[in-house]
């Protein structure tokens, strides 16, 4: 994986915590507590209502997405949401992209999809058009940017909102 995908994945996990952490709303401070069992399990990639789809080969297979659709046909075990994260979304072949497209076109209010890609232009336009886009800085800009210094020096539990341009 490239640095940017890991960085995008860290942001995706922080975003997931912002939806799931029970203390986020209790404290009304827009940050994750990072101490509750939900946050700790998310940090360990051991939270049952979050599924991560990735592949080391050249494509993400349709079967992987069908499995997620089946697993997400039930209510969340712990929180309010079921979340799936697709790493390297540009690896969706036509068949798998069409499978996920149907899932995105008929959204369930308790299911959140997070797709991570290094190149949005390699994703199907129909998928992109159904997503809220958050653009992160490219690799070559990260190393010399204050944002990277904040990210690298953070404990990765900082609220994702600290890294999003609110003026957009």
mmCIF file of C-alpha atoms in Angstrom:
data_model
loop_
_atom_site.group_PDB
_atom_site.id
_atom_site.type_symbol
_atom_site.label_atom_id
_atom_site.label_comp_id
_atom_site.label_asym_id
_atom_site.label_seq_id
_atom_site.Cartn_x
_atom_site.Cartn_y
_atom_site.Cartn_z
ATOM 1 C CA UNK A 1 0.000 0.000 0.000
ATOM 2 C CA UNK A 2 1.092 3.513 -0.579
ATOM 3 C CA UNK A 3 1.419 6.060 2.160
ATOM 4 C CA UNK A 4 -1.628 7.929 0.864
ATOM 5 C CA UNK A 5 -3.886 4.859 1.109
ATOM 6 C CA UNK A 6 -2.784 4.272 4.713
ATOM 7 C CA UNK A 7 -3.364 7.918 5.467
ATOM 8 C CA UNK A 8 -6.798 7.746 3.821
ATOM 9 C CA UNK A 9 -7.559 4.596 5.789
ATOM 10 C CA UNK A 10 -6.604 6.298 9.074
ATOM 11 C CA UNK A 11 -8.958 9.152 8.209
ATOM 12 C CA UNK A 12 -11.694 6.608 7.315
ATOM 13 C CA UNK A 13 -11.308 4.942 10.722
ATOM 14 C CA UNK A 14 -11.458 8.310 12.467
ATOM 15 C CA UNK A 15 -14.588 9.141 10.492
ATOM 16 C CA UNK A 16 -16.065 5.781 11.521
ATOM 17 C CA UNK A 17 -15.329 6.562 15.163
ATOM 18 C CA UNK A 18 -17.089 9.894 14.802
ATOM 19 C CA UNK A 19 -20.245 8.015 13.796
ATOM 20 C CA UNK A 20 -19.968 5.240 16.368
ATOM 21 C CA UNK A 21 -18.320 6.621 19.516
ATOM 22 C CA UNK A 22 -21.037 7.072 22.157
ATOM 23 C CA UNK A 23 -18.976 9.756 23.892
ATOM 24 C CA UNK A 24 -18.685 11.874 20.753
ATOM 25 C CA UNK A 25 -22.200 13.186 21.167
ATOM 26 C CA UNK A 26 -22.298 13.077 24.970
ATOM 27 C CA UNK A 27 -19.305 15.393 25.201
ATOM 28 C CA UNK A 28 -20.637 17.546 22.349
ATOM 29 C CA UNK A 29 -17.074 18.399 21.388
ATOM 30 C CA UNK A 30 -16.808 16.721 17.970
ATOM 31 C CA UNK A 31 -13.914 14.522 18.973
ATOM 32 C CA UNK A 32 -13.641 10.813 19.629
ATOM 33 C CA UNK A 33 -12.916 9.693 23.146
ATOM 34 C CA UNK A 34 -10.512 6.961 21.965
ATOM 35 C CA UNK A 35 -10.984 5.264 25.326
ATOM 36 C CA UNK A 36 -14.358 3.546 25.094
ATOM 37 C CA UNK A 37 -14.643 -0.089 24.042
ATOM 38 C CA UNK A 38 -15.953 0.934 20.611
ATOM 39 C CA UNK A 39 -13.014 3.238 19.846
ATOM 40 C CA UNK A 40 -10.501 0.711 21.196
ATOM 41 C CA UNK A 41 -11.999 -2.116 19.128
ATOM 42 C CA UNK A 42 -11.990 0.063 15.999
ATOM 43 C CA UNK A 43 -8.299 0.811 16.636
ATOM 44 C CA UNK A 44 -7.628 -2.950 16.810
ATOM 45 C CA UNK A 45 -9.683 -3.590 13.624
ATOM 46 C CA UNK A 46 -11.904 -5.718 15.831
ATOM 47 C CA UNK A 47 -15.264 -3.951 15.662
ATOM 48 C CA UNK A 48 -17.919 -6.259 14.147
ATOM 49 C CA UNK A 49 -20.016 -3.493 12.570
ATOM 50 C CA UNK A 50 -17.100 -2.267 10.430
ATOM 51 C CA UNK A 51 -15.993 -4.366 7.472
ATOM 52 C CA UNK A 52 -12.890 -3.612 5.446
ATOM 53 C CA UNK A 53 -12.702 -4.656 1.826
ATOM 54 C CA UNK A 54 -9.273 -4.810 0.278
ATOM 55 C CA UNK A 55 -7.374 -6.989 -2.092
ATOM 56 C CA UNK A 56 -3.698 -7.581 -2.764
ATOM 57 C CA UNK A 57 -4.400 -8.578 -6.357
ATOM 58 C CA UNK A 58 -5.412 -6.359 -9.253
ATOM 59 C CA UNK A 59 -9.173 -6.421 -8.580
ATOM 60 C CA UNK A 60 -11.742 -6.379 -5.818
ATOM 61 C CA UNK A 61 -14.027 -9.284 -6.535
ATOM 62 C CA UNK A 62 -17.802 -9.240 -6.792
ATOM 63 C CA UNK A 63 -17.975 -12.054 -4.217
ATOM 64 C CA UNK A 64 -16.376 -9.807 -1.582
ATOM 65 C CA UNK A 65 -19.129 -7.230 -2.076
ATOM 66 C CA UNK A 66 -21.918 -9.801 -2.137
ATOM 67 C CA UNK A 67 -20.619 -11.076 1.218
ATOM 68 C CA UNK A 68 -20.813 -7.530 2.659
ATOM 69 C CA UNK A 69 -24.336 -7.051 1.297
ATOM 70 C CA UNK A 70 -25.400 -10.308 2.965
ATOM 71 C CA UNK A 71 -23.698 -9.444 6.285
ATOM 72 C CA UNK A 72 -25.277 -5.984 6.234
ATOM 73 C CA UNK A 73 -28.804 -7.292 5.715
ATOM 74 C CA UNK A 74 -29.169 -7.352 9.507
ATOM 75 C CA UNK A 75 -29.122 -4.573 12.098
ATOM 76 C CA UNK A 76 -25.858 -3.415 13.681
ATOM 77 C CA UNK A 77 -24.713 -5.494 16.647
ATOM 78 C CA UNK A 78 -23.572 -2.583 18.817
ATOM 79 C CA UNK A 79 -24.045 0.878 17.419
ATOM 80 C CA UNK A 80 -26.395 2.723 15.164
ATOM 81 C CA UNK A 81 -24.446 2.085 11.946
ATOM 82 C CA UNK A 82 -22.872 -0.630 9.854
ATOM 83 C CA UNK A 83 -19.825 0.712 8.024
ATOM 84 C CA UNK A 84 -17.851 -0.757 5.182
ATOM 85 C CA UNK A 85 -14.588 0.653 3.932
ATOM 86 C CA UNK A 86 -13.314 -0.194 0.466
ATOM 87 C CA UNK A 87 -9.576 0.363 0.202
ATOM 88 C CA UNK A 88 -8.258 0.979 -3.324
ATOM 89 C CA UNK A 89 -11.737 1.467 -4.777
ATOM 90 C CA UNK A 90 -10.158 1.866 -8.218
ATOM 91 C CA UNK A 91 -9.621 -1.919 -8.130
ATOM 92 C CA UNK A 92 -13.350 -2.569 -8.500
ATOM 93 C CA UNK A 93 -13.799 -4.345 -11.822
ATOM 94 C CA UNK A 94 -16.960 -3.769 -13.846
ATOM 95 C CA UNK A 95 -18.834 -6.637 -12.206
ATOM 96 C CA UNK A 96 -17.883 -5.667 -8.635
ATOM 97 C CA UNK A 97 -18.497 -1.968 -9.382
ATOM 98 C CA UNK A 98 -22.001 -2.765 -10.587
ATOM 99 C CA UNK A 99 -22.616 -4.827 -7.452
ATOM 100 C CA UNK A 100 -21.588 -1.978 -5.167
ATOM 101 C CA UNK A 101 -23.472 0.518 -7.326
ATOM 102 C CA UNK A 102 -26.761 -1.224 -6.578
ATOM 103 C CA UNK A 103 -25.894 -1.073 -2.877
ATOM 104 C CA UNK A 104 -25.151 2.671 -3.151
ATOM 105 C CA UNK A 105 -28.255 3.449 -5.236
ATOM 106 C CA UNK A 106 -30.613 2.022 -2.635
ATOM 107 C CA UNK A 107 -28.997 3.259 0.573
ATOM 108 C CA UNK A 108 -30.074 1.933 3.910
ATOM 109 C CA UNK A 109 -30.021 4.733 6.506
ATOM 110 C CA UNK A 110 -27.904 2.701 8.911
ATOM 111 C CA UNK A 111 -25.226 1.707 6.369
ATOM 112 C CA UNK A 112 -22.261 3.947 5.645
ATOM 113 C CA UNK A 113 -19.854 3.263 2.792
ATOM 114 C CA UNK A 114 -16.379 4.771 2.703
ATOM 115 C CA UNK A 115 -14.435 4.284 -0.518
ATOM 116 C CA UNK A 116 -10.746 5.143 -0.578
ATOM 117 C CA UNK A 117 -8.828 5.681 -3.800
ATOM 118 C CA UNK A 118 -5.621 7.331 -4.927
ATOM 119 C CA UNK A 119 -7.210 8.226 -8.256
ATOM 120 C CA UNK A 120 -10.902 9.085 -8.386
ATOM 121 C CA UNK A 121 -10.730 9.150 -12.195
ATOM 122 C CA UNK A 122 -10.152 5.383 -12.219
ATOM 123 C CA UNK A 123 -13.507 4.821 -10.491
ATOM 124 C CA UNK A 124 -16.798 4.541 -12.363
ATOM 125 C CA UNK A 125 -18.491 7.905 -12.769
ATOM 126 C CA UNK A 126 -21.779 6.379 -11.614
ATOM 127 C CA UNK A 127 -20.175 5.368 -8.310
ATOM 128 C CA UNK A 128 -18.464 8.727 -7.837
ATOM 129 C CA UNK A 129 -21.740 10.555 -8.512
ATOM 130 C CA UNK A 130 -23.381 8.776 -5.559
ATOM 131 C CA UNK A 131 -20.635 9.635 -3.078
ATOM 132 C CA UNK A 132 -19.686 12.638 -0.989
ATOM 133 C CA UNK A 133 -16.096 13.380 -2.006
ATOM 134 C CA UNK A 134 -13.422 14.318 0.533
ATOM 135 C CA UNK A 135 -10.171 15.138 -1.227
ATOM 136 C CA UNK A 136 -7.010 14.602 0.760
ATOM 137 C CA UNK A 137 -3.674 16.112 -0.162
ATOM 138 C CA UNK A 138 -1.592 14.080 -2.653
ATOM 139 C CA UNK A 139 1.562 12.289 -1.510
ATOM 140 C CA UNK A 140 3.987 14.824 -2.930
ATOM 141 C CA UNK A 141 2.274 17.663 -1.069
ATOM 142 C CA UNK A 142 1.924 15.849 2.242
ATOM 143 C CA UNK A 143 5.607 15.713 3.190
ATOM 144 C CA UNK A 144 6.104 19.475 3.088
ATOM 145 C CA UNK A 145 2.732 20.461 4.418
ATOM 146 C CA UNK A 146 1.777 21.471 7.929
ATOM 147 C CA UNK A 147 -1.167 19.076 7.618
ATOM 148 C CA UNK A 148 1.269 16.169 7.432
ATOM 149 C CA UNK A 149 3.096 17.395 10.517
ATOM 150 C CA UNK A 150 -0.210 17.475 12.393
ATOM 151 C CA UNK A 151 -1.152 14.042 11.079
ATOM 152 C CA UNK A 152 2.220 12.442 11.790
ATOM 153 C CA UNK A 153 2.367 13.928 15.291
ATOM 154 C CA UNK A 154 -1.223 13.075 16.171
ATOM 155 C CA UNK A 155 -2.117 9.897 17.962
ATOM 156 C CA UNK A 156 -4.377 8.986 14.989
ATOM 157 C CA UNK A 157 -7.340 9.295 17.346
ATOM 158 C CA UNK A 158 -7.908 12.967 16.661
ATOM 159 C CA UNK A 159 -11.272 13.711 15.134
ATOM 160 C CA UNK A 160 -11.266 13.458 11.347
ATOM 161 C CA UNK A 161 -12.895 16.897 11.219
ATOM 162 C CA UNK A 162 -9.531 18.424 12.110
ATOM 163 C CA UNK A 163 -8.285 17.352 8.680
ATOM 164 C CA UNK A 164 -11.163 18.538 6.505
ATOM 165 C CA UNK A 165 -11.355 21.962 4.916
ATOM 166 C CA UNK A 166 -14.558 23.433 6.380
ATOM 167 C CA UNK A 167 -14.660 26.270 3.829
ATOM 168 C CA UNK A 168 -15.535 24.013 0.901
#
